[in-house]
């Protein structure tokens, strides 16, 4: 089983409004709601790929109930801990032109904070993952809730060290580096995040590759680095290097593209293992499916439509 962890899931309210004026009443011409958070996004993409997963983390209030209902409707098992106070966050995404400005359409985001987690709630989460074991994946994605210490992921990985499960960590900064000694199966920093960790220029490809190899030397098995419009590269568990240019297409949506890459890589690796491929061949196959899923999300209003994923994968 694949378990995804999203400590701070969200409902994105995406509103389109042209001639937006601050300090005034504006009328939107379109509005849509999307249920997400990084691990939740991974679960949605896995569902599109035909793979079951269980979504873990915290929800609160009526917004949390709505998010769990959306997961249920998509056929995803939601096993969140319900907090007694607060609400699952709502993120406001405003798209459109600005009144009086001769400029292209812009996007402004205001992200909610999320509820507060105490020690009892964290203990309840640790009890919930106690049965994760051999053959399972545990995917830790995204930021922490208010009140959660920076070593939260490291504490989880330490507790799971002898479980036999494979860990994926999609996080930034110290949260990521503290996880490395526990040998996560996959980490996926982007170029900006990697540059911050290794103290190099995000446009210096050689320095980024050296930085990725250093993270591997510190414990990460597979290091996949996304570079936006510049493509991506991966250092496989075998030590082999692969890179790929960005797949060409019209950018529609940037939200969830990285999460889609994670979902595609894990699914691709599982398919390769089931087919009896070598570690290197499995990494290459997983990398390709990750690229296809990330691009399918970028070219669509939402997450990785199955048909588009298959079309893009056939091009690789």
PDB file of C-alpha atoms in Angstrom:
ATOM      1  CA  UNK A   1       0.000   0.000   0.000  1.00  0.00           C
ATOM      2  CA  UNK A   2       1.052   3.571  -0.646  1.00  0.00           C
ATOM      3  CA  UNK A   3       0.405   5.998   2.199  1.00  0.00           C
ATOM      4  CA  UNK A   4       0.549   9.728   1.527  1.00  0.00           C
ATOM      5  CA  UNK A   5       0.967  12.194   4.374  1.00  0.00           C
ATOM      6  CA  UNK A   6      -0.332  15.760   4.211  1.00  0.00           C
ATOM      7  CA  UNK A   7      -0.187  17.533   7.541  1.00  0.00           C
ATOM      8  CA  UNK A   8      -1.651  20.749   6.146  1.00  0.00           C
ATOM      9  CA  UNK A   9      -4.109  19.900   3.332  1.00  0.00           C
ATOM     10  CA  UNK A  10      -6.117  22.644   1.691  1.00  0.00           C
ATOM     11  CA  UNK A  11      -9.055  23.672  -0.402  1.00  0.00           C
ATOM     12  CA  UNK A  12      -7.990  26.021  -3.184  1.00  0.00           C
ATOM     13  CA  UNK A  13     -10.615  28.577  -4.178  1.00  0.00           C
ATOM     14  CA  UNK A  14      -9.534  29.706  -7.652  1.00  0.00           C
ATOM     15  CA  UNK A  15     -11.313  32.872  -8.752  1.00  0.00           C
ATOM     16  CA  UNK A  16     -10.966  34.661 -12.085  1.00  0.00           C
ATOM     17  CA  UNK A  17     -11.702  38.374 -12.221  1.00  0.00           C
ATOM     18  CA  UNK A  18     -10.597  40.911 -14.818  1.00  0.00           C
ATOM     19  CA  UNK A  19     -10.088  44.600 -13.979  1.00  0.00           C
ATOM     20  CA  UNK A  20      -9.552  43.732 -10.329  1.00  0.00           C
ATOM     21  CA  UNK A  21      -9.696  46.808  -8.098  1.00  0.00           C
ATOM     22  CA  UNK A  22      -8.460  46.766  -4.499  1.00  0.00           C
ATOM     23  CA  UNK A  23     -10.706  48.245  -1.833  1.00  0.00           C
ATOM     24  CA  UNK A  24     -13.805  47.746  -3.990  1.00  0.00           C
ATOM     25  CA  UNK A  25     -16.464  45.124  -4.712  1.00  0.00           C
ATOM     26  CA  UNK A  26     -15.399  42.960  -7.668  1.00  0.00           C
ATOM     27  CA  UNK A  27     -17.475  40.469  -9.651  1.00  0.00           C
ATOM     28  CA  UNK A  28     -15.810  37.194 -10.605  1.00  0.00           C
ATOM     29  CA  UNK A  29     -16.494  35.682 -14.010  1.00  0.00           C
ATOM     30  CA  UNK A  30     -15.417  32.168 -12.972  1.00  0.00           C
ATOM     31  CA  UNK A  31     -14.714  30.255  -9.790  1.00  0.00           C
ATOM     32  CA  UNK A  32     -13.667  26.692  -8.974  1.00  0.00           C
ATOM     33  CA  UNK A  33     -12.681  24.693  -5.904  1.00  0.00           C
ATOM     34  CA  UNK A  34      -9.830  22.176  -5.848  1.00  0.00           C
ATOM     35  CA  UNK A  35      -8.962  19.840  -2.982  1.00  0.00           C
ATOM     36  CA  UNK A  36      -5.282  19.377  -2.353  1.00  0.00           C
ATOM     37  CA  UNK A  37      -2.143  19.757  -0.371  1.00  0.00           C
ATOM     38  CA  UNK A  38       0.973  17.976  -1.606  1.00  0.00           C
ATOM     39  CA  UNK A  39       0.293  14.451  -0.365  1.00  0.00           C
ATOM     40  CA  UNK A  40      -3.381  14.708  -1.287  1.00  0.00           C
ATOM     41  CA  UNK A  41      -2.304  15.674  -4.806  1.00  0.00           C
ATOM     42  CA  UNK A  42      -0.100  12.577  -4.940  1.00  0.00           C
ATOM     43  CA  UNK A  43      -3.069  10.402  -3.952  1.00  0.00           C
ATOM     44  CA  UNK A  44      -5.268  11.943  -6.656  1.00  0.00           C
ATOM     45  CA  UNK A  45      -2.631  11.326  -9.343  1.00  0.00           C
ATOM     46  CA  UNK A  46      -2.062   7.758  -8.154  1.00  0.00           C
ATOM     47  CA  UNK A  47      -5.817   7.201  -8.455  1.00  0.00           C
ATOM     48  CA  UNK A  48      -5.692   8.486 -12.038  1.00  0.00           C
ATOM     49  CA  UNK A  49      -2.917   5.945 -12.687  1.00  0.00           C
ATOM     50  CA  UNK A  50      -4.997   3.123 -11.236  1.00  0.00           C
ATOM     51  CA  UNK A  51      -3.019   2.721  -8.005  1.00  0.00           C
ATOM     52  CA  UNK A  52      -4.674   2.623  -4.580  1.00  0.00           C
ATOM     53  CA  UNK A  53      -3.389   4.789  -1.768  1.00  0.00           C
ATOM     54  CA  UNK A  54      -4.398   5.891   1.704  1.00  0.00           C
ATOM     55  CA  UNK A  55      -4.260   9.597   2.541  1.00  0.00           C
ATOM     56  CA  UNK A  56      -3.082  10.413   6.074  1.00  0.00           C
ATOM     57  CA  UNK A  57      -2.647  13.636   8.018  1.00  0.00           C
ATOM     58  CA  UNK A  58      -4.933  16.064   9.805  1.00  0.00           C
ATOM     59  CA  UNK A  59      -8.249  17.695   8.970  1.00  0.00           C
ATOM     60  CA  UNK A  60     -10.443  20.057  10.959  1.00  0.00           C
ATOM     61  CA  UNK A  61     -13.823  21.765  10.742  1.00  0.00           C
ATOM     62  CA  UNK A  62     -16.311  21.758   7.888  1.00  0.00           C
ATOM     63  CA  UNK A  63     -13.583  22.379   5.331  1.00  0.00           C
ATOM     64  CA  UNK A  64     -11.816  19.225   6.477  1.00  0.00           C
ATOM     65  CA  UNK A  65     -15.046  17.249   6.168  1.00  0.00           C
ATOM     66  CA  UNK A  66     -15.480  18.553   2.612  1.00  0.00           C
ATOM     67  CA  UNK A  67     -11.936  17.523   1.694  1.00  0.00           C
ATOM     68  CA  UNK A  68     -12.419  14.007   3.055  1.00  0.00           C
ATOM     69  CA  UNK A  69     -15.687  13.702   1.117  1.00  0.00           C
ATOM     70  CA  UNK A  70     -13.905  14.709  -2.097  1.00  0.00           C
ATOM     71  CA  UNK A  71     -11.272  12.028  -1.547  1.00  0.00           C
ATOM     72  CA  UNK A  72     -13.970   9.440  -0.887  1.00  0.00           C
ATOM     73  CA  UNK A  73     -15.769  10.430  -4.094  1.00  0.00           C
ATOM     74  CA  UNK A  74     -12.499   9.887  -5.997  1.00  0.00           C
ATOM     75  CA  UNK A  75     -12.134   6.383  -4.566  1.00  0.00           C
ATOM     76  CA  UNK A  76      -9.246   7.334  -2.278  1.00  0.00           C
ATOM     77  CA  UNK A  77      -9.195   6.028   1.274  1.00  0.00           C
ATOM     78  CA  UNK A  78      -8.959   8.967   3.689  1.00  0.00           C
ATOM     79  CA  UNK A  79      -7.718   8.091   7.166  1.00  0.00           C
ATOM     80  CA  UNK A  80      -7.099  11.551   8.592  1.00  0.00           C
ATOM     81  CA  UNK A  81      -7.023  12.472  12.256  1.00  0.00           C
ATOM     82  CA  UNK A  82      -9.830  14.939  12.926  1.00  0.00           C
ATOM     83  CA  UNK A  83      -8.707  17.841  15.095  1.00  0.00           C
ATOM     84  CA  UNK A  84     -11.217  19.237  17.579  1.00  0.00           C
ATOM     85  CA  UNK A  85     -10.553  22.904  16.820  1.00  0.00           C
ATOM     86  CA  UNK A  86      -9.739  25.065  13.824  1.00  0.00           C
ATOM     87  CA  UNK A  87     -10.403  24.421  10.152  1.00  0.00           C
ATOM     88  CA  UNK A  88      -8.538  22.841   7.283  1.00  0.00           C
ATOM     89  CA  UNK A  89      -7.074  25.824   5.452  1.00  0.00           C
ATOM     90  CA  UNK A  90      -8.553  27.554   2.431  1.00  0.00           C
ATOM     91  CA  UNK A  91      -6.172  29.090  -0.118  1.00  0.00           C
ATOM     92  CA  UNK A  92      -7.427  31.972  -2.236  1.00  0.00           C
ATOM     93  CA  UNK A  93      -6.044  32.156  -5.777  1.00  0.00           C
ATOM     94  CA  UNK A  94      -7.027  35.310  -7.695  1.00  0.00           C
ATOM     95  CA  UNK A  95      -6.378  35.315 -11.434  1.00  0.00           C
ATOM     96  CA  UNK A  96      -7.033  38.167 -13.836  1.00  0.00           C
ATOM     97  CA  UNK A  97      -5.981  41.621 -14.918  1.00  0.00           C
ATOM     98  CA  UNK A  98      -5.555  44.623 -12.619  1.00  0.00           C
ATOM     99  CA  UNK A  99      -7.768  47.664 -13.121  1.00  0.00           C
ATOM    100  CA  UNK A 100      -5.838  50.565 -14.634  1.00  0.00           C
ATOM    101  CA  UNK A 101      -2.750  48.480 -15.366  1.00  0.00           C
ATOM    102  CA  UNK A 102      -1.556  47.754 -18.870  1.00  0.00           C
ATOM    103  CA  UNK A 103      -0.303  44.283 -18.065  1.00  0.00           C
ATOM    104  CA  UNK A 104      -0.944  40.631 -18.745  1.00  0.00           C
ATOM    105  CA  UNK A 105      -3.045  38.485 -16.472  1.00  0.00           C
ATOM    106  CA  UNK A 106      -1.488  37.894 -13.067  1.00  0.00           C
ATOM    107  CA  UNK A 107      -2.126  35.491 -10.219  1.00  0.00           C
ATOM    108  CA  UNK A 108      -2.230  36.476  -6.552  1.00  0.00           C
ATOM    109  CA  UNK A 109      -2.360  33.825  -3.836  1.00  0.00           C
ATOM    110  CA  UNK A 110      -3.323  34.129  -0.177  1.00  0.00           C
ATOM    111  CA  UNK A 111      -2.757  30.830   1.633  1.00  0.00           C
ATOM    112  CA  UNK A 112      -4.458  30.014   4.925  1.00  0.00           C
ATOM    113  CA  UNK A 113      -2.414  28.907   7.973  1.00  0.00           C
ATOM    114  CA  UNK A 114      -4.176  25.671   8.956  1.00  0.00           C
ATOM    115  CA  UNK A 115      -5.069  24.422  12.452  1.00  0.00           C
ATOM    116  CA  UNK A 116      -2.632  23.909  15.338  1.00  0.00           C
ATOM    117  CA  UNK A 117      -1.420  20.412  16.258  1.00  0.00           C
ATOM    118  CA  UNK A 118      -0.485  19.466  19.827  1.00  0.00           C
ATOM    119  CA  UNK A 119       1.568  16.524  21.145  1.00  0.00           C
ATOM    120  CA  UNK A 120      -1.493  14.309  21.618  1.00  0.00           C
ATOM    121  CA  UNK A 121      -2.477  14.753  17.968  1.00  0.00           C
ATOM    122  CA  UNK A 122       1.051  13.897  16.826  1.00  0.00           C
ATOM    123  CA  UNK A 123       1.084  10.789  19.029  1.00  0.00           C
ATOM    124  CA  UNK A 124      -2.198   9.745  17.413  1.00  0.00           C
ATOM    125  CA  UNK A 125      -0.605  10.099  13.990  1.00  0.00           C
ATOM    126  CA  UNK A 126       2.408   8.015  15.010  1.00  0.00           C
ATOM    127  CA  UNK A 127       0.064   5.278  16.233  1.00  0.00           C
ATOM    128  CA  UNK A 128      -1.729   5.354  12.879  1.00  0.00           C
ATOM    129  CA  UNK A 129       1.446   4.643  10.882  1.00  0.00           C
ATOM    130  CA  UNK A 130       2.620   1.863  13.194  1.00  0.00           C
ATOM    131  CA  UNK A 131       1.276  -0.773  10.796  1.00  0.00           C
ATOM    132  CA  UNK A 132       3.085   0.593   7.733  1.00  0.00           C
ATOM    133  CA  UNK A 133       5.642  -2.047   6.831  1.00  0.00           C
ATOM    134  CA  UNK A 134       7.453  -4.211   4.293  1.00  0.00           C
ATOM    135  CA  UNK A 135       6.441  -3.462   0.721  1.00  0.00           C
ATOM    136  CA  UNK A 136       4.667  -0.214   1.611  1.00  0.00           C
ATOM    137  CA  UNK A 137       5.530   3.343   0.602  1.00  0.00           C
ATOM    138  CA  UNK A 138       5.168   6.274   3.005  1.00  0.00           C
ATOM    139  CA  UNK A 139       5.227   9.599   1.140  1.00  0.00           C
ATOM    140  CA  UNK A 140       5.862  12.666   3.302  1.00  0.00           C
ATOM    141  CA  UNK A 141       5.010  15.819   1.384  1.00  0.00           C
ATOM    142  CA  UNK A 142       4.863  19.511   2.056  1.00  0.00           C
ATOM    143  CA  UNK A 143       5.023  21.840   5.002  1.00  0.00           C
ATOM    144  CA  UNK A 144       4.254  21.405   8.665  1.00  0.00           C
ATOM    145  CA  UNK A 145       1.369  22.774  10.684  1.00  0.00           C
ATOM    146  CA  UNK A 146       1.780  25.540  13.269  1.00  0.00           C
ATOM    147  CA  UNK A 147       3.312  24.043  16.396  1.00  0.00           C
ATOM    148  CA  UNK A 148       5.088  21.155  14.642  1.00  0.00           C
ATOM    149  CA  UNK A 149       8.894  21.064  15.137  1.00  0.00           C
ATOM    150  CA  UNK A 150      11.283  21.159  12.177  1.00  0.00           C
ATOM    151  CA  UNK A 151      12.482  17.622  12.927  1.00  0.00           C
ATOM    152  CA  UNK A 152       8.970  16.153  12.548  1.00  0.00           C
ATOM    153  CA  UNK A 153       9.812  14.210   9.381  1.00  0.00           C
ATOM    154  CA  UNK A 154      13.059  12.967  10.924  1.00  0.00           C
ATOM    155  CA  UNK A 155      11.140  11.703  13.969  1.00  0.00           C
ATOM    156  CA  UNK A 156       8.753   9.824  11.695  1.00  0.00           C
ATOM    157  CA  UNK A 157      11.589   8.321   9.665  1.00  0.00           C
ATOM    158  CA  UNK A 158      13.414   7.317  12.836  1.00  0.00           C
ATOM    159  CA  UNK A 159      10.314   5.520  14.108  1.00  0.00           C
ATOM    160  CA  UNK A 160       9.916   3.753  10.745  1.00  0.00           C
ATOM    161  CA  UNK A 161      13.604   2.863  10.304  1.00  0.00           C
ATOM    162  CA  UNK A 162      13.098  -0.873  10.853  1.00  0.00           C
ATOM    163  CA  UNK A 163       9.653  -1.138   9.266  1.00  0.00           C
ATOM    164  CA  UNK A 164      10.815  -2.230   5.816  1.00  0.00           C
ATOM    165  CA  UNK A 165       8.712   0.500   4.206  1.00  0.00           C
ATOM    166  CA  UNK A 166      10.203   2.817   1.589  1.00  0.00           C
ATOM    167  CA  UNK A 167      10.091   6.516   2.408  1.00  0.00           C
ATOM    168  CA  UNK A 168       9.657   9.438   0.044  1.00  0.00           C
ATOM    169  CA  UNK A 169      10.374  12.953   1.308  1.00  0.00           C
ATOM    170  CA  UNK A 170       9.239  15.988  -0.682  1.00  0.00           C
ATOM    171  CA  UNK A 171      10.182  18.850   1.609  1.00  0.00           C
ATOM    172  CA  UNK A 172      12.545  21.798   1.764  1.00  0.00           C
ATOM    173  CA  UNK A 173      15.438  23.166   3.798  1.00  0.00           C
ATOM    174  CA  UNK A 174      16.223  21.722   7.189  1.00  0.00           C
ATOM    175  CA  UNK A 175      13.119  19.528   7.129  1.00  0.00           C
ATOM    176  CA  UNK A 176      14.659  17.716   4.150  1.00  0.00           C
ATOM    177  CA  UNK A 177      18.286  17.617   5.284  1.00  0.00           C
ATOM    178  CA  UNK A 178      17.335  16.191   8.688  1.00  0.00           C
ATOM    179  CA  UNK A 179      15.644  13.302   6.865  1.00  0.00           C
ATOM    180  CA  UNK A 180      18.712  12.253   4.844  1.00  0.00           C
ATOM    181  CA  UNK A 181      20.405  10.002   7.453  1.00  0.00           C
ATOM    182  CA  UNK A 182      17.315   7.755   7.315  1.00  0.00           C
ATOM    183  CA  UNK A 183      18.014   6.895   3.656  1.00  0.00           C
ATOM    184  CA  UNK A 184      14.741   7.962   2.018  1.00  0.00           C
ATOM    185  CA  UNK A 185      13.954   6.109  -1.210  1.00  0.00           C
ATOM    186  CA  UNK A 186      13.285   9.371  -3.068  1.00  0.00           C
ATOM    187  CA  UNK A 187      13.694  13.083  -2.486  1.00  0.00           C
ATOM    188  CA  UNK A 188      12.547  15.700  -4.999  1.00  0.00           C
ATOM    189  CA  UNK A 189      13.873  19.215  -4.442  1.00  0.00           C
ATOM    190  CA  UNK A 190      13.500  21.776  -7.200  1.00  0.00           C
ATOM    191  CA  UNK A 191      16.520  23.738  -8.420  1.00  0.00           C
ATOM    192  CA  UNK A 192      15.803  26.693  -6.126  1.00  0.00           C
ATOM    193  CA  UNK A 193      15.489  24.466  -3.058  1.00  0.00           C
ATOM    194  CA  UNK A 194      18.604  22.480  -3.943  1.00  0.00           C
ATOM    195  CA  UNK A 195      20.604  25.674  -4.537  1.00  0.00           C
ATOM    196  CA  UNK A 196      19.602  26.946  -1.099  1.00  0.00           C
ATOM    197  CA  UNK A 197      20.724  23.700   0.539  1.00  0.00           C
ATOM    198  CA  UNK A 198      24.060  23.425  -1.277  1.00  0.00           C
ATOM    199  CA  UNK A 199      24.782  27.171  -1.343  1.00  0.00           C
ATOM    200  CA  UNK A 200      25.148  27.348  -5.108  1.00  0.00           C
ATOM    201  CA  UNK A 201      23.630  29.205  -8.054  1.00  0.00           C
ATOM    202  CA  UNK A 202      20.386  27.613  -9.269  1.00  0.00           C
ATOM    203  CA  UNK A 203      21.508  28.284 -12.863  1.00  0.00           C
ATOM    204  CA  UNK A 204      24.817  26.437 -12.418  1.00  0.00           C
ATOM    205  CA  UNK A 205      23.900  22.943 -13.611  1.00  0.00           C
ATOM    206  CA  UNK A 206      27.227  21.367 -12.648  1.00  0.00           C
ATOM    207  CA  UNK A 207      26.916  22.742  -9.116  1.00  0.00           C
ATOM    208  CA  UNK A 208      23.339  21.458  -8.852  1.00  0.00           C
ATOM    209  CA  UNK A 209      24.405  17.989  -9.969  1.00  0.00           C
ATOM    210  CA  UNK A 210      27.239  18.024  -7.431  1.00  0.00           C
ATOM    211  CA  UNK A 211      24.759  19.161  -4.775  1.00  0.00           C
ATOM    212  CA  UNK A 212      22.371  16.334  -5.662  1.00  0.00           C
ATOM    213  CA  UNK A 213      25.203  13.797  -5.428  1.00  0.00           C
ATOM    214  CA  UNK A 214      26.086  15.213  -2.019  1.00  0.00           C
ATOM    215  CA  UNK A 215      22.500  14.680  -0.829  1.00  0.00           C
ATOM    216  CA  UNK A 216      22.741  11.122  -2.112  1.00  0.00           C
ATOM    217  CA  UNK A 217      26.021  10.648  -0.232  1.00  0.00           C
ATOM    218  CA  UNK A 218      24.222  11.814   2.915  1.00  0.00           C
ATOM    219  CA  UNK A 219      21.637   9.057   2.537  1.00  0.00           C
ATOM    220  CA  UNK A 220      19.032   9.729  -0.161  1.00  0.00           C
ATOM    221  CA  UNK A 221      18.716   6.820  -2.595  1.00  0.00           C
ATOM    222  CA  UNK A 222      17.185   8.559  -5.633  1.00  0.00           C
ATOM    223  CA  UNK A 223      17.478  12.352  -6.023  1.00  0.00           C
ATOM    224  CA  UNK A 224      15.116  13.876  -8.588  1.00  0.00           C
ATOM    225  CA  UNK A 225      15.571  17.595  -9.246  1.00  0.00           C
ATOM    226  CA  UNK A 226      12.905  19.530 -11.144  1.00  0.00           C
ATOM    227  CA  UNK A 227      13.975  22.737 -12.918  1.00  0.00           C
ATOM    228  CA  UNK A 228      10.718  24.199 -14.237  1.00  0.00           C
ATOM    229  CA  UNK A 229      11.066  25.230 -17.863  1.00  0.00           C
ATOM    230  CA  UNK A 230      14.671  23.967 -17.897  1.00  0.00           C
ATOM    231  CA  UNK A 231      13.673  20.325 -17.503  1.00  0.00           C
ATOM    232  CA  UNK A 232      14.897  17.993 -14.773  1.00  0.00           C
ATOM    233  CA  UNK A 233      17.563  15.483 -13.837  1.00  0.00           C
ATOM    234  CA  UNK A 234      17.886  12.489 -11.564  1.00  0.00           C
ATOM    235  CA  UNK A 235      20.692  10.730  -9.737  1.00  0.00           C
ATOM    236  CA  UNK A 236      19.496   7.128  -9.526  1.00  0.00           C
ATOM    237  CA  UNK A 237      20.170   4.801  -6.621  1.00  0.00           C
ATOM    238  CA  UNK A 238      22.746   3.097  -8.854  1.00  0.00           C
ATOM    239  CA  UNK A 239      24.660   6.385  -9.149  1.00  0.00           C
ATOM    240  CA  UNK A 240      23.661   6.847 -12.791  1.00  0.00           C
ATOM    241  CA  UNK A 241      22.733  10.330 -14.024  1.00  0.00           C
ATOM    242  CA  UNK A 242      19.828  11.069 -16.371  1.00  0.00           C
ATOM    243  CA  UNK A 243      18.372  14.353 -17.531  1.00  0.00           C
ATOM    244  CA  UNK A 244      15.544  15.470 -19.775  1.00  0.00           C
ATOM    245  CA  UNK A 245      14.355  18.737 -21.299  1.00  0.00           C
ATOM    246  CA  UNK A 246      10.923  20.024 -20.403  1.00  0.00           C
ATOM    247  CA  UNK A 247       8.109  18.529 -22.471  1.00  0.00           C
ATOM    248  CA  UNK A 248       6.725  21.201 -24.788  1.00  0.00           C
ATOM    249  CA  UNK A 249       3.151  22.357 -24.276  1.00  0.00           C
ATOM    250  CA  UNK A 250       0.966  25.243 -23.147  1.00  0.00           C
ATOM    251  CA  UNK A 251       1.256  25.973 -19.434  1.00  0.00           C
ATOM    252  CA  UNK A 252      -2.233  25.999 -17.923  1.00  0.00           C
ATOM    253  CA  UNK A 253      -1.593  25.154 -14.284  1.00  0.00           C
ATOM    254  CA  UNK A 254       1.532  25.084 -12.130  1.00  0.00           C
ATOM    255  CA  UNK A 255      -0.132  23.780  -8.955  1.00  0.00           C
ATOM    256  CA  UNK A 256       0.609  20.134  -8.217  1.00  0.00           C
ATOM    257  CA  UNK A 257       3.077  19.508 -11.045  1.00  0.00           C
ATOM    258  CA  UNK A 258       5.857  18.500  -8.648  1.00  0.00           C
ATOM    259  CA  UNK A 259       3.485  16.283  -6.675  1.00  0.00           C
ATOM    260  CA  UNK A 260       2.478  14.636  -9.945  1.00  0.00           C
ATOM    261  CA  UNK A 261       6.145  13.889 -10.655  1.00  0.00           C
ATOM    262  CA  UNK A 262       6.421  12.139  -7.277  1.00  0.00           C
ATOM    263  CA  UNK A 263       3.278  10.085  -7.914  1.00  0.00           C
ATOM    264  CA  UNK A 264       4.443   9.133 -11.391  1.00  0.00           C
ATOM    265  CA  UNK A 265       7.900   8.117 -10.192  1.00  0.00           C
ATOM    266  CA  UNK A 266       6.565   5.878  -7.420  1.00  0.00           C
ATOM    267  CA  UNK A 267       3.958   4.287  -9.694  1.00  0.00           C
ATOM    268  CA  UNK A 268       6.513   3.847 -12.469  1.00  0.00           C
ATOM    269  CA  UNK A 269       8.974   2.200 -10.106  1.00  0.00           C
ATOM    270  CA  UNK A 270       6.330  -0.206  -8.825  1.00  0.00           C
ATOM    271  CA  UNK A 271       5.328  -1.139 -12.372  1.00  0.00           C
ATOM    272  CA  UNK A 272       8.974  -1.741 -13.260  1.00  0.00           C
ATOM    273  CA  UNK A 273       9.533  -3.928 -10.213  1.00  0.00           C
ATOM    274  CA  UNK A 274       6.405  -5.904 -11.005  1.00  0.00           C
ATOM    275  CA  UNK A 275       7.847  -6.434 -14.501  1.00  0.00           C
ATOM    276  CA  UNK A 276      11.146  -7.689 -13.042  1.00  0.00           C
ATOM    277  CA  UNK A 277      13.306  -4.804 -14.311  1.00  0.00           C
ATOM    278  CA  UNK A 278      16.764  -4.012 -12.949  1.00  0.00           C
ATOM    279  CA  UNK A 279      17.227  -1.084 -10.543  1.00  0.00           C
ATOM    280  CA  UNK A 280      18.613   1.131 -13.306  1.00  0.00           C
ATOM    281  CA  UNK A 281      15.849   0.249 -15.774  1.00  0.00           C
ATOM    282  CA  UNK A 282      13.255   0.791 -13.040  1.00  0.00           C
ATOM    283  CA  UNK A 283      14.683   4.236 -12.277  1.00  0.00           C
ATOM    284  CA  UNK A 284      14.615   5.191 -15.962  1.00  0.00           C
ATOM    285  CA  UNK A 285      11.041   3.953 -16.399  1.00  0.00           C
ATOM    286  CA  UNK A 286       9.898   5.714 -13.225  1.00  0.00           C
ATOM    287  CA  UNK A 287      11.619   8.945 -14.269  1.00  0.00           C
ATOM    288  CA  UNK A 288       9.756   8.927 -17.586  1.00  0.00           C
ATOM    289  CA  UNK A 289       6.351   8.374 -15.992  1.00  0.00           C
ATOM    290  CA  UNK A 290       7.134  11.122 -13.492  1.00  0.00           C
ATOM    291  CA  UNK A 291       7.907  13.524 -16.343  1.00  0.00           C
ATOM    292  CA  UNK A 292       4.683  12.591 -18.145  1.00  0.00           C
ATOM    293  CA  UNK A 293       2.563  13.084 -15.024  1.00  0.00           C
ATOM    294  CA  UNK A 294       4.156  16.418 -14.126  1.00  0.00           C
ATOM    295  CA  UNK A 295       3.677  17.766 -17.651  1.00  0.00           C
ATOM    296  CA  UNK A 296       0.108  16.442 -17.884  1.00  0.00           C
ATOM    297  CA  UNK A 297      -0.745  18.460 -14.788  1.00  0.00           C
ATOM    298  CA  UNK A 298       1.007  21.564 -16.123  1.00  0.00           C
ATOM    299  CA  UNK A 299      -0.969  21.342 -19.379  1.00  0.00           C
ATOM    300  CA  UNK A 300      -4.368  20.795 -17.685  1.00  0.00           C
ATOM    301  CA  UNK A 301      -6.701  22.670 -15.337  1.00  0.00           C
ATOM    302  CA  UNK A 302      -6.111  20.038 -12.652  1.00  0.00           C
ATOM    303  CA  UNK A 303      -4.058  16.938 -11.922  1.00  0.00           C
ATOM    304  CA  UNK A 304      -2.612  14.573 -14.561  1.00  0.00           C
ATOM    305  CA  UNK A 305      -5.543  13.394 -16.714  1.00  0.00           C
ATOM    306  CA  UNK A 306      -4.962   9.714 -17.499  1.00  0.00           C
ATOM    307  CA  UNK A 307      -5.318  10.001 -21.277  1.00  0.00           C
ATOM    308  CA  UNK A 308      -2.881  12.914 -21.484  1.00  0.00           C
ATOM    309  CA  UNK A 309      -0.351  11.099 -19.293  1.00  0.00           C
ATOM    310  CA  UNK A 310      -0.424   8.165 -21.707  1.00  0.00           C
ATOM    311  CA  UNK A 311      -0.024  10.466 -24.721  1.00  0.00           C
ATOM    312  CA  UNK A 312       2.978  12.249 -23.218  1.00  0.00           C
ATOM    313  CA  UNK A 313       4.583   9.021 -22.003  1.00  0.00           C
ATOM    314  CA  UNK A 314       4.472   7.663 -25.551  1.00  0.00           C
ATOM    315  CA  UNK A 315       6.610  10.637 -26.655  1.00  0.00           C
ATOM    316  CA  UNK A 316       9.435   9.864 -24.209  1.00  0.00           C
TER     317      UNK A 316
END
